[in-house]
CSV table of C-alpha atoms and ligand atoms in Angstrom, one decimal:
chain,number,residue,atom,x,y,z
A,1,MET,CA,22.3,9.5,30.0
A,2,ALA,CA,19.6,11.4,28.3
A,3,GLU,CA,16.0,10.2,28.6
A,4,PRO,CA,15.4,7.8,25.7
A,5,LEU,CA,12.8,9.0,23.2
A,6,GLN,CA,10.1,6.8,21.6
A,7,ALA,CA,8.3,6.9,18.2
A,8,VAL,CA,5.0,8.6,18.1
A,9,LYS,CA,2.1,6.3,19.2
A,10,GLY,CA,0.6,4.5,16.2
A,11,MET,CA,3.6,5.2,14.0
A,12,ASN,CA,5.9,2.2,13.6
A,13,ASP,CA,9.6,1.6,12.8
A,14,ILE,CA,10.1,-1.0,10.1
A,15,LEU,CA,13.3,-2.8,10.9
A,16,PRO,CA,15.3,-5.5,9.3
A,17,PRO,CA,14.7,-8.4,8.8
A,18,ASP,CA,11.0,-7.4,8.6
A,19,SER,CA,11.8,-4.6,6.1
A,20,ALA,CA,12.7,-7.3,3.6
A,21,ARG,CA,9.1,-8.3,3.5
A,22,TRP,CA,8.2,-4.6,2.7
A,23,GLU,CA,10.7,-4.4,-0.1
A,24,TRP,CA,9.5,-7.6,-1.6
A,25,LEU,CA,5.9,-6.4,-1.6
A,26,GLU,CA,6.9,-3.1,-3.1
A,27,ASP,CA,9.0,-4.7,-5.8
A,28,THR,CA,6.1,-7.0,-6.6
A,29,VAL,CA,3.8,-4.0,-6.8
A,30,ARG,CA,6.2,-2.1,-9.1
A,31,ALA,CA,6.5,-5.1,-11.5
A,32,LEU,CA,2.7,-5.3,-11.6
A,33,MET,CA,2.4,-1.6,-12.4
A,34,ARG,CA,4.8,-2.0,-15.3
A,35,ARG,CA,2.7,-4.9,-16.8
A,36,TYR,CA,-0.4,-2.7,-16.7
A,37,GLY,CA,1.3,0.5,-18.0
A,38,TYR,CA,0.9,2.5,-14.8
A,39,LEU,CA,3.6,5.1,-14.1
A,40,ASN,CA,4.9,6.3,-10.8
A,41,ILE,CA,3.9,9.6,-9.3
A,42,ARG,CA,5.4,11.1,-6.1
A,43,THR,CA,3.7,14.0,-4.5
A,44,PRO,CA,4.5,15.8,-1.2
A,45,ILE,CA,3.4,14.3,2.1
A,46,VAL,CA,2.2,17.7,3.3
A,47,GLU,CA,-0.6,19.4,1.3
A,48,PRO,CA,-2.8,22.5,1.9
A,49,THR,CA,-5.6,21.5,4.3
A,50,PRO,CA,-8.3,22.9,1.9
A,51,LEU,CA,-7.3,20.2,-0.6
A,52,PHE,CA,-8.7,17.5,1.6
A,53,VAL,CA,-11.7,19.5,2.9
A,54,ARG,CA,-12.7,20.1,-0.8
A,55,GLY,CA,-11.7,16.7,-2.1
A,56,LEU,CA,-13.0,14.4,0.6
A,57,GLY,CA,-15.9,16.4,1.9
A,58,GLN,CA,-16.4,18.1,5.2
A,59,VAL,CA,-18.6,15.4,6.7
A,60,THR,CA,-16.3,12.4,6.4
A,61,ASP,CA,-14.5,10.5,9.1
A,62,ILE,CA,-11.1,11.7,7.8
A,63,VAL,CA,-11.9,15.4,7.6
A,64,GLU,CA,-14.0,15.5,10.8
A,65,LYS,CA,-11.6,13.8,13.1
A,66,GLU,CA,-8.6,12.0,11.5
A,67,MET,CA,-6.4,14.6,10.0
A,68,TYR,CA,-3.0,15.8,11.3
A,69,SER,CA,-3.5,19.4,10.5
A,70,PHE,CA,-1.3,22.3,11.7
A,71,GLU,CA,-0.5,25.9,10.9
A,72,ASP,CA,2.8,26.7,9.2
A,73,SER,CA,4.4,28.9,11.9
A,74,MET,CA,6.3,30.9,9.2
A,75,ASN,CA,3.4,32.1,7.2
A,76,GLY,CA,0.2,30.9,8.8
A,77,ASP,CA,-0.7,28.4,6.0
A,78,GLN,CA,-3.1,25.6,7.0
A,79,LEU,CA,-1.3,22.3,6.2
A,80,THR,CA,-2.2,18.6,6.6
A,81,LEU,CA,-0.2,15.4,6.5
A,82,ARG,CA,-1.9,13.6,3.7
A,83,PRO,CA,-4.5,11.1,5.0
A,84,GLU,CA,-4.9,9.6,1.5
A,85,ASN,CA,-3.4,10.4,-1.9
A,86,THR,CA,-6.1,10.6,-4.5
A,87,ALA,CA,-6.6,14.3,-3.8
A,88,GLY,CA,-2.9,15.0,-4.0
A,89,VAL,CA,-2.5,13.1,-7.3
A,90,VAL,CA,-5.4,15.0,-8.7
A,91,ARG,CA,-4.0,18.3,-7.5
A,92,ALA,CA,-0.7,17.5,-9.2
A,93,ALA,CA,-2.4,16.4,-12.4
A,94,ILE,CA,-4.2,19.7,-12.6
A,95,GLU,CA,-1.3,21.8,-11.5
A,96,HIS,CA,1.0,20.3,-14.2
A,97,SER,CA,-1.7,20.0,-16.9
A,98,MET,CA,-1.0,16.3,-17.1
A,99,LEU,CA,-4.3,15.5,-18.8
A,100,TYR,CA,-4.0,17.9,-21.7
A,101,ASP,CA,-3.0,15.1,-24.1
A,102,GLY,CA,-5.2,12.4,-22.9
A,103,GLY,CA,-5.6,10.1,-19.9
A,104,LYS,CA,-2.9,9.1,-17.5
A,105,ARG,CA,-2.4,5.9,-15.6
A,106,LEU,CA,-0.6,6.6,-12.3
A,107,PHE,CA,0.5,4.8,-9.2
A,108,TYR,CA,2.1,5.8,-5.9
A,109,ILE,CA,3.5,4.0,-2.8
A,110,GLY,CA,4.0,5.9,0.5
A,111,PRO,CA,3.0,6.8,4.0
A,112,MET,CA,-0.4,8.3,4.9
A,113,PHE,CA,-1.4,9.8,8.3
A,114,ARG,CA,-4.7,9.5,10.2
A,115,HIS,CA,-5.4,10.2,13.8
A,116,GLU,CA,-7.2,7.0,14.6
A,117,ARG,CA,-7.2,4.7,17.6
A,118,PRO,CA,-4.2,2.4,17.0
A,119,GLN,CA,-5.1,-1.3,16.8
A,120,ARG,CA,-4.4,-4.3,14.5
A,121,GLY,CA,-4.5,-3.1,10.9
A,122,ARG,CA,-5.1,0.5,12.0
A,123,TYR,CA,-2.2,2.9,12.6
A,124,ARG,CA,-1.6,6.6,12.6
A,125,GLN,CA,1.2,6.4,10.0
A,126,PHE,CA,0.4,3.6,7.6
A,127,HIS,CA,1.4,2.9,4.0
A,128,GLN,CA,-0.7,2.7,0.8
A,129,VAL,CA,-0.1,1.6,-2.7
A,130,GLY,CA,-2.6,3.4,-4.9
A,131,VAL,CA,-3.5,3.6,-8.6
A,132,GLU,CA,-5.3,6.5,-10.3
A,133,ALA,CA,-6.5,6.2,-13.9
A,134,LEU,CA,-7.3,9.8,-14.7
A,135,GLY,CA,-9.2,10.9,-17.9
A,136,PHE,CA,-10.7,7.5,-18.6
A,137,GLY,CA,-14.5,7.5,-18.2
A,138,GLY,CA,-15.4,4.0,-19.5
A,139,PRO,CA,-16.3,0.9,-17.5
A,140,GLU,CA,-13.4,-0.9,-19.0
A,141,THR,CA,-11.1,1.1,-16.8
A,142,ASP,CA,-13.1,0.4,-13.6
A,143,ALA,CA,-12.6,-3.3,-14.5
A,144,GLU,CA,-8.9,-2.7,-15.3
A,145,VAL,CA,-8.1,-1.3,-11.9
A,146,ILE,CA,-10.1,-3.9,-10.0
A,147,LEU,CA,-8.3,-6.7,-11.9
A,148,MET,CA,-4.9,-5.1,-11.1
A,149,ALA,CA,-5.6,-5.8,-7.5
A,150,ARG,CA,-6.6,-9.4,-8.3
A,151,ALA,CA,-3.3,-9.8,-10.3
A,152,LEU,CA,-1.4,-8.6,-7.2
A,153,TRP,CA,-3.1,-11.2,-5.0
A,154,ARG,CA,-2.1,-13.8,-7.5
A,155,ASP,CA,1.5,-12.5,-7.8
A,156,LEU,CA,1.8,-12.6,-4.0
A,157,GLY,CA,0.2,-16.1,-3.7
A,158,LEU,CA,-2.8,-14.8,-1.7
A,159,ALA,CA,-6.0,-16.8,-1.9
A,160,ASP,CA,-9.5,-16.1,-0.7
A,161,VAL,CA,-9.6,-12.3,-1.0
A,162,ARG,CA,-13.3,-11.5,-1.8
A,163,LEU,CA,-14.5,-8.7,-4.0
A,164,GLU,CA,-17.5,-6.5,-3.0
A,165,LEU,CA,-19.0,-4.1,-5.5
A,166,ASN,CA,-21.7,-1.4,-5.6
A,167,SER,CA,-22.7,1.6,-7.8
A,168,LEU,CA,-23.2,5.0,-6.4
A,169,GLY,CA,-24.6,6.4,-9.7
A,170,VAL,CA,-24.3,10.1,-10.6
A,171,PRO,CA,-25.1,13.2,-8.4
A,172,ASP,CA,-28.7,13.6,-9.6
A,173,GLU,CA,-29.5,10.0,-8.7
A,174,ARG,CA,-27.8,10.3,-5.4
A,175,ARG,CA,-29.8,13.5,-4.6
A,176,ALA,CA,-33.1,11.7,-5.3
A,177,HIS,CA,-32.0,8.7,-3.2
A,178,ARG,CA,-30.8,11.1,-0.5
A,179,ALA,CA,-34.2,12.8,-0.2
A,180,ALA,CA,-35.9,9.4,0.0
A,181,LEU,CA,-33.4,8.2,2.6
A,182,ILE,CA,-33.7,11.3,4.8
A,183,GLY,CA,-37.5,10.9,4.6
A,184,TYR,CA,-37.3,7.3,5.7
A,185,LEU,CA,-34.8,8.0,8.5
A,186,GLU,CA,-36.8,10.9,9.8
A,187,ALA,CA,-39.8,8.7,10.0
A,188,HIS,CA,-37.7,6.5,12.3
A,189,ALA,CA,-35.9,9.2,14.1
A,190,ASP,CA,-36.4,7.5,17.5
A,191,LEU,CA,-34.1,4.6,16.3
A,192,LEU,CA,-31.2,6.8,15.3
A,193,ASP,CA,-28.1,7.0,17.4
A,194,ALA,CA,-26.3,10.3,18.1
A,195,GLU,CA,-23.9,10.0,15.2
A,196,ALA,CA,-26.8,9.1,12.8
A,197,GLN,CA,-28.8,12.1,14.0
A,198,ARG,CA,-25.8,14.3,13.4
A,199,ARG,CA,-25.4,13.0,9.9
A,200,LEU,CA,-29.0,12.8,9.0
A,201,HIS,CA,-29.0,16.0,6.9
A,202,SER,CA,-25.2,16.3,6.2
A,203,ASN,CA,-24.3,12.8,5.0
A,204,PRO,CA,-27.2,10.3,5.4
A,205,LEU,CA,-25.5,7.8,3.0
A,206,ARG,CA,-22.8,7.2,5.6
A,207,ILE,CA,-25.5,6.2,8.1
A,208,LEU,CA,-26.0,3.1,6.0
A,209,ASP,CA,-22.4,2.3,6.8
A,210,THR,CA,-23.0,2.2,10.6
A,211,LYS,CA,-21.5,-0.5,12.7
A,212,ASN,CA,-24.1,0.0,15.5
A,213,PRO,CA,-25.9,-3.4,15.9
A,214,ALA,CA,-29.0,-1.6,17.2
A,215,MET,CA,-29.4,0.1,13.8
A,216,GLN,CA,-28.9,-2.8,11.5
A,217,ASP,CA,-32.6,-3.6,10.9
A,218,LEU,CA,-33.3,0.0,10.2
A,219,VAL,CA,-30.5,0.4,7.6
A,220,ASN,CA,-31.3,-3.0,6.0
A,221,ALA,CA,-34.8,-1.8,5.2
A,222,ALA,CA,-33.7,1.7,4.0
A,223,PRO,CA,-34.3,2.7,0.4
A,224,GLN,CA,-31.4,1.5,-1.7
A,225,LEU,CA,-29.5,3.7,-4.1
A,226,MET,CA,-29.6,1.0,-6.7
A,227,GLY,CA,-33.3,1.6,-7.1
A,228,PHE,CA,-32.6,5.2,-8.1
A,229,LEU,CA,-30.0,4.6,-10.7
A,230,GLY,CA,-30.9,5.7,-14.3
A,231,GLU,CA,-30.2,3.8,-17.5
A,232,GLY,CA,-26.7,5.2,-18.0
A,233,SER,CA,-25.6,4.3,-14.5
A,234,LEU,CA,-27.1,0.8,-14.7
A,235,LYS,CA,-25.4,0.3,-18.1
A,236,HIS,CA,-22.0,1.4,-16.7
A,237,PHE,CA,-22.4,-0.9,-13.7
A,238,HIS,CA,-23.5,-3.8,-15.9
A,239,ALA,CA,-20.5,-3.4,-18.2
A,240,VAL,CA,-18.1,-3.6,-15.1
A,241,LYS,CA,-19.8,-6.7,-13.9
A,242,SER,CA,-19.7,-8.3,-17.3
A,243,ALA,CA,-16.0,-7.7,-17.6
A,244,LEU,CA,-15.5,-9.4,-14.2
A,245,ASP,CA,-17.6,-12.3,-15.3
A,246,ALA,CA,-15.6,-12.5,-18.5
A,247,VAL,CA,-12.4,-13.3,-16.5
A,248,GLY,CA,-14.2,-15.4,-14.0
A,249,GLN,CA,-13.7,-13.0,-11.1
A,250,PRO,CA,-16.5,-13.6,-8.5
A,251,PHE,CA,-18.0,-10.7,-6.7
A,252,THR,CA,-20.8,-9.8,-4.3
A,253,VAL,CA,-23.0,-6.7,-5.0
A,254,ASN,CA,-23.2,-5.0,-1.6
A,255,PRO,CA,-25.8,-2.2,-1.7
A,256,ARG,CA,-24.5,-0.9,1.6
A,257,LEU,CA,-21.0,-0.4,0.3
A,258,VAL,CA,-20.8,3.4,0.2
A,259,ARG,CA,-17.1,4.1,1.1
A,260,GLY,CA,-15.8,6.9,3.2
A,261,MET,CA,-15.1,9.6,0.7
A,262,ASP,CA,-17.7,11.9,-0.8
A,263,TYR,CA,-16.0,11.9,-4.2
A,264,TYR,CA,-17.1,8.5,-5.5
A,265,THR,CA,-19.5,8.1,-8.4
A,266,HIS,CA,-20.6,4.9,-10.2
A,267,THR,CA,-18.5,1.9,-9.2
A,268,VAL,CA,-17.2,1.5,-5.7
A,269,PHE,CA,-15.5,-1.7,-4.5
A,270,GLU,CA,-13.5,-3.3,-1.7
A,271,TRP,CA,-11.3,-6.3,-1.5
A,272,VAL,CA,-11.9,-8.0,1.8
A,273,SER,CA,-10.1,-10.9,3.6
A,274,PRO,CA,-11.8,-12.9,6.4
A,275,LYS,CA,-8.4,-13.5,8.0
A,276,LEU,CA,-7.8,-10.0,9.4
A,277,GLY,CA,-10.4,-9.5,12.1
A,278,ALA,CA,-12.3,-6.2,12.2
A,279,GLN,CA,-9.9,-4.5,9.7
A,280,GLY,CA,-10.6,-6.9,6.9
A,281,THR,CA,-10.6,-4.4,3.9
A,282,ILE,CA,-7.2,-4.5,2.3
A,283,CYS,CA,-8.1,-2.5,-0.8
A,284,GLY,CA,-10.8,0.0,-1.5
A,285,GLY,CA,-11.6,2.3,-4.3
A,286,GLY,CA,-13.9,3.4,-7.0
A,287,ARG,CA,-14.8,5.9,-9.7
A,288,TYR,CA,-14.7,9.6,-8.9
A,289,ASP,CA,-15.8,11.5,-12.0
A,290,GLY,CA,-16.5,14.8,-10.1
A,291,LEU,CA,-13.3,15.1,-8.2
A,292,VAL,CA,-11.1,16.8,-10.7
A,293,GLU,CA,-13.6,19.6,-11.2
A,294,MET,CA,-14.1,19.9,-7.4
A,295,ILE,CA,-10.4,20.4,-7.0
A,296,GLY,CA,-10.4,23.2,-9.6
A,297,GLY,CA,-9.5,21.4,-12.8
A,298,LYS,CA,-11.4,21.0,-16.1
A,299,PRO,CA,-13.9,18.2,-15.6
A,300,ALA,CA,-12.3,14.8,-16.1
A,301,PRO,CA,-13.2,11.3,-15.0
A,302,GLY,CA,-11.1,9.1,-12.8
A,303,VAL,CA,-11.0,5.7,-11.1
A,304,GLY,CA,-8.6,4.2,-8.7
A,305,TRP,CA,-8.0,2.4,-5.4
A,306,GLY,CA,-5.9,2.5,-2.3
A,307,MET,CA,-4.4,-0.5,-0.6
A,308,GLY,CA,-3.1,-0.8,3.0
A,309,LEU,CA,0.3,-2.4,2.9
A,310,GLU,CA,0.3,-3.2,6.7
A,311,ARG,CA,-2.9,-5.2,6.1
A,312,VAL,CA,-1.5,-7.0,3.0
A,313,LEU,CA,1.6,-7.9,5.0
A,314,ASP,CA,-0.5,-9.1,7.9
A,315,LEU,CA,-2.5,-11.3,5.5
A,316,LEU,CA,0.7,-12.6,3.9
A,317,GLN,CA,1.9,-13.6,7.3
A,318,GLN,CA,-1.5,-15.2,8.2
A,319,SER,CA,-1.2,-17.1,5.0
A,320,GLY,CA,2.3,-18.4,5.7
A,321,ILE,CA,3.8,-16.5,2.7
A,322,ALA,CA,7.3,-15.2,3.1
A,323,PRO,CA,9.6,-13.7,0.5
A,324,PRO,CA,12.7,-15.6,-0.6
A,325,ALA,CA,15.4,-14.8,2.0
A,326,LEU,CA,17.9,-12.3,0.8
A,327,LEU,CA,21.2,-13.6,2.3
A,328,PRO,CA,24.7,-12.6,1.3
A,329,ASP,CA,26.6,-14.9,-1.0
A,330,ALA,CA,29.8,-14.7,1.0
A,331,TYR,CA,31.4,-13.2,4.1
A,332,ALA,CA,35.1,-12.2,3.9
A,333,VAL,CA,37.2,-13.4,6.8
A,334,LEU,CA,40.6,-11.7,7.4
A,335,PRO,CA,43.1,-13.5,9.6
A,336,ASP,CA,45.3,-10.4,10.0
A,337,ALA,CA,45.6,-6.8,8.9
A,338,ALA,CA,48.0,-7.7,6.0
A,339,ALA,CA,45.0,-9.4,4.3
A,340,LEU,CA,43.1,-6.1,4.1
A,341,SER,CA,44.4,-4.7,0.8
A,342,PRO,CA,44.0,-7.8,-1.3
A,343,ALA,CA,40.7,-8.6,0.4
A,344,ILE,CA,39.2,-5.2,-0.3
A,345,ALA,CA,40.3,-5.4,-4.0
A,346,THR,CA,38.8,-8.9,-4.4
A,347,VAL,CA,35.6,-8.1,-2.6
A,348,GLU,CA,35.0,-4.9,-4.6
A,349,ALA,CA,35.6,-6.8,-7.8
A,350,LEU,CA,33.2,-9.6,-6.7
A,351,ARG,CA,30.5,-7.0,-5.8
A,352,ALA,CA,31.0,-5.3,-9.2
A,353,ALA,CA,30.4,-8.7,-10.8
A,354,GLY,CA,27.1,-9.0,-9.0
A,355,ALA,CA,27.9,-11.1,-5.9
A,356,ALA,CA,26.6,-10.0,-2.4
A,357,VAL,CA,29.6,-10.0,-0.1
A,358,VAL,CA,29.8,-8.8,3.5
A,359,MET,CA,33.3,-7.7,4.6
A,360,HIS,CA,34.3,-8.5,8.1
A,361,ALA,CA,34.7,-5.4,10.3
A,362,GLY,CA,36.5,-5.4,13.6
A,363,GLY,CA,36.6,-3.0,16.6
A,364,ALA,CA,39.2,-0.4,17.7
A,365,SER,CA,41.4,-3.3,19.1
A,366,GLY,CA,41.6,-5.2,15.8
A,367,LEU,CA,39.8,-7.7,13.6
A,368,GLY,CA,39.2,-10.4,16.2
A,369,SER,CA,40.0,-14.1,16.2
A,370,MET,CA,39.3,-16.4,13.3
A,371,LYS,CA,36.8,-18.2,15.6
A,372,SER,CA,34.9,-15.0,16.2
A,373,GLN,CA,35.0,-14.1,12.6
A,374,PHE,CA,33.6,-17.4,11.5
A,375,LYS,CA,30.8,-17.0,14.0
A,376,ARG,CA,29.9,-13.7,12.4
A,377,ALA,CA,30.1,-15.3,8.9
A,378,ASP,CA,27.7,-18.0,10.1
A,379,ALA,CA,25.3,-15.6,11.6
A,380,SER,CA,25.2,-13.5,8.4
A,381,GLY,CA,23.6,-16.4,6.6
A,382,ALA,CA,26.2,-16.4,3.8
A,383,ARG,CA,26.8,-19.6,1.9
A,384,PHE,CA,30.6,-19.1,1.7
A,385,ALA,CA,33.4,-17.7,3.8
A,386,LEU,CA,36.1,-16.1,1.7
A,387,VAL,CA,39.2,-16.7,3.7
A,388,PHE,CA,42.1,-14.4,2.9
A,389,GLY,CA,44.8,-16.5,4.8
A,390,GLY,CA,48.5,-15.9,4.6
A,391,ASN,CA,49.2,-19.2,2.8
A,392,GLU,CA,46.5,-18.7,0.2
A,393,LEU,CA,47.6,-15.1,-0.4
A,394,ALA,CA,51.2,-16.2,-1.0
A,395,GLN,CA,49.9,-18.4,-3.8
A,396,GLY,CA,47.8,-15.5,-5.2
A,397,MET,CA,44.6,-17.3,-4.1
A,398,VAL,CA,41.7,-17.0,-1.7
A,399,ALA,CA,39.9,-19.9,-0.1
A,400,LEU,CA,36.1,-20.4,-0.7
A,401,LYS,CA,34.8,-22.3,2.3
A,402,PRO,CA,31.2,-23.6,2.1
A,403,LEU,CA,29.4,-22.7,5.3
A,404,ARG,CA,26.0,-24.4,4.7
A,405,ASP,CA,27.2,-27.7,3.3
A,406,ALA,CA,29.6,-29.5,5.6
A,407,VAL,CA,30.6,-32.2,3.1
A,408,ALA,CA,31.5,-29.8,0.2
A,409,PRO,CA,35.2,-29.2,-0.1
A,410,GLN,CA,37.0,-25.9,0.3
A,411,VAL,CA,38.4,-24.6,-3.0
A,412,LEU,CA,41.0,-22.0,-4.0
A,413,ARG,CA,40.3,-19.3,-6.5
A,414,PRO,CA,42.7,-16.7,-8.1
A,415,LEU,CA,42.8,-13.2,-6.6
A,416,ALA,CA,43.7,-12.0,-10.1
A,417,ASP,CA,40.4,-12.8,-11.7
A,418,PRO,CA,37.4,-12.4,-9.3
A,419,ALA,CA,35.0,-11.7,-12.1
A,420,GLY,CA,35.8,-15.1,-13.6
A,421,TRP,CA,34.5,-17.0,-10.6
A,422,ALA,CA,32.0,-14.6,-9.0
A,423,HIS,CA,29.2,-16.7,-10.5
A,424,GLU,CA,30.2,-19.7,-8.3
A,425,LEU,CA,29.2,-17.6,-5.2
A,426,ARG,CA,25.8,-16.7,-6.7
A,427,ASN,CA,24.7,-19.9,-8.2
A,428,ALA,CA,25.7,-22.2,-5.4
B,1,LIG,P1,-11.5,1.6,7.2
B,1,LIG,O1,-12.9,1.4,6.9
B,1,LIG,O2,-10.8,0.3,7.6
B,1,LIG,O3,-11.2,2.7,8.2
B,1,LIG,P2,-11.1,3.3,5.0
B,1,LIG,O4,-12.3,3.2,4.2
B,1,LIG,O5,-10.9,4.5,6.0
B,1,LIG,O6,-10.8,2.0,5.8
B,1,LIG,P3,-9.5,4.0,2.7
B,1,LIG,O7,-9.5,5.5,3.1
B,1,LIG,O8,-10.4,3.6,1.6
B,1,LIG,O9,-9.9,3.2,4.0
B,1,LIG,O10,-8.0,3.5,2.5
B,1,LIG,C1,-7.7,2.4,1.7
B,1,LIG,C2,-7.0,1.3,2.4
B,1,LIG,O11,-6.0,1.8,3.3
B,1,LIG,C3,-8.0,0.6,3.4
B,1,LIG,O12,-8.7,-0.4,2.7
B,1,LIG,C4,-7.0,0.0,4.3
B,1,LIG,O13,-6.4,-1.2,3.8
B,1,LIG,C5,-5.9,1.0,4.4
B,1,LIG,N1,-6.1,1.8,5.7
B,1,LIG,C6,-7.0,2.9,5.9
B,1,LIG,N2,-6.8,3.4,7.1
B,1,LIG,C7,-5.8,2.7,7.7
B,1,LIG,C8,-5.1,2.8,8.9
B,1,LIG,N3,-5.4,3.8,9.8
B,1,LIG,N4,-4.1,2.0,9.2
B,1,LIG,C9,-3.7,1.0,8.3
B,1,LIG,N5,-4.3,0.9,7.1
B,1,LIG,C10,-5.3,1.7,6.8
B,2,LIG,MG1,-11.1,4.8,8.0
């Protein structure tokens, strides 16, 4: 036998019955997007590497160390498995002139790839739902996307997901803050760890994000960007907070929330759960008014978020929330090969009428005993066995035998009219 192969480390198979939880979550997401008027966009999983270098910034965790990048051996192109999808959506919007007639509200669902150390809530292939509202510059759209995430928690039945908020202002304000921050950090250079020293001049804002306990006092006392925001930025931020107040959504303003990507401006936010250990952020996003231009389009504002589906599913499990089981309505039992033709005709008609019916399948040596077929019927979770026995067939009938309710009687139904009684299987 050949040596068995295994999936790539940090990349998971999603198998039944667990895949039903994924489908349920994705269906819930799609229904939500419809209610908010967001349309689905599907972009390639592989993009030109420069898209992410330009879009995310050279000095980000993703671009520095997390990308799966490779050279196309046919033509030497530098390619990358998408680590996130905002840059890809913006590229597509520019390439197809999607914004020529106004803003677009878009969403995506799909796999992302980052070369990180695999652990709970952190994988190398993971899945995100994301929304991108492109071409809308007002604070009402920041509030809209934030509240869409809240609506999803509600649809899913998730409680206690907290909202954290900050404003990163506009580039001029960030530059002024950056200069003050570098001055402050330089004055305390002896307290900086190696990563902070490396980032001091390239991306000092990210130093505020450090997890190093030895640096917490230092970053807590650092000059805050909020103090550098001008009137326009403060007004925008105030309007977002007012909208959240208006719907009674609590939030914490976290001045240290800077987020990983360089492209954010104004509002940034994270939805965080206390139930997920170190990887508590299930959704993060913000406004990115400079990104479209950075990627080569005519300047246009944008705001959106990305949500990690593995983390949402983990939280659903921690919260004891499971989707309704999707079991078949019926399992067709075939005492002998003569039953096959009438059984296939009936089962096809039942399926066409909306019933979920699993047909018994045998092996090379035949269909197997009635006993073994009923065992399979039971294991399928179906509520009924459809028994195509010789006596019943002779009367033009099939027997409906309840499998879950021992006291309910078996009944006969006509082979001639499956559509007339298919509902009995579904509504039982
Ligand atoms: P973290 O701080 O946990 O690394 P991030 O800031 O890198 O997250 P984003 O790039 O904002 O994350 O992605 C949005 C969401 O995608 C995250 O909030 C998280 O739910 C999810 N996510 C990010 N990286 C991973 C990963 N490696 N595995 C699983 N989910 C992830
Ligand atoms: Mg990360």
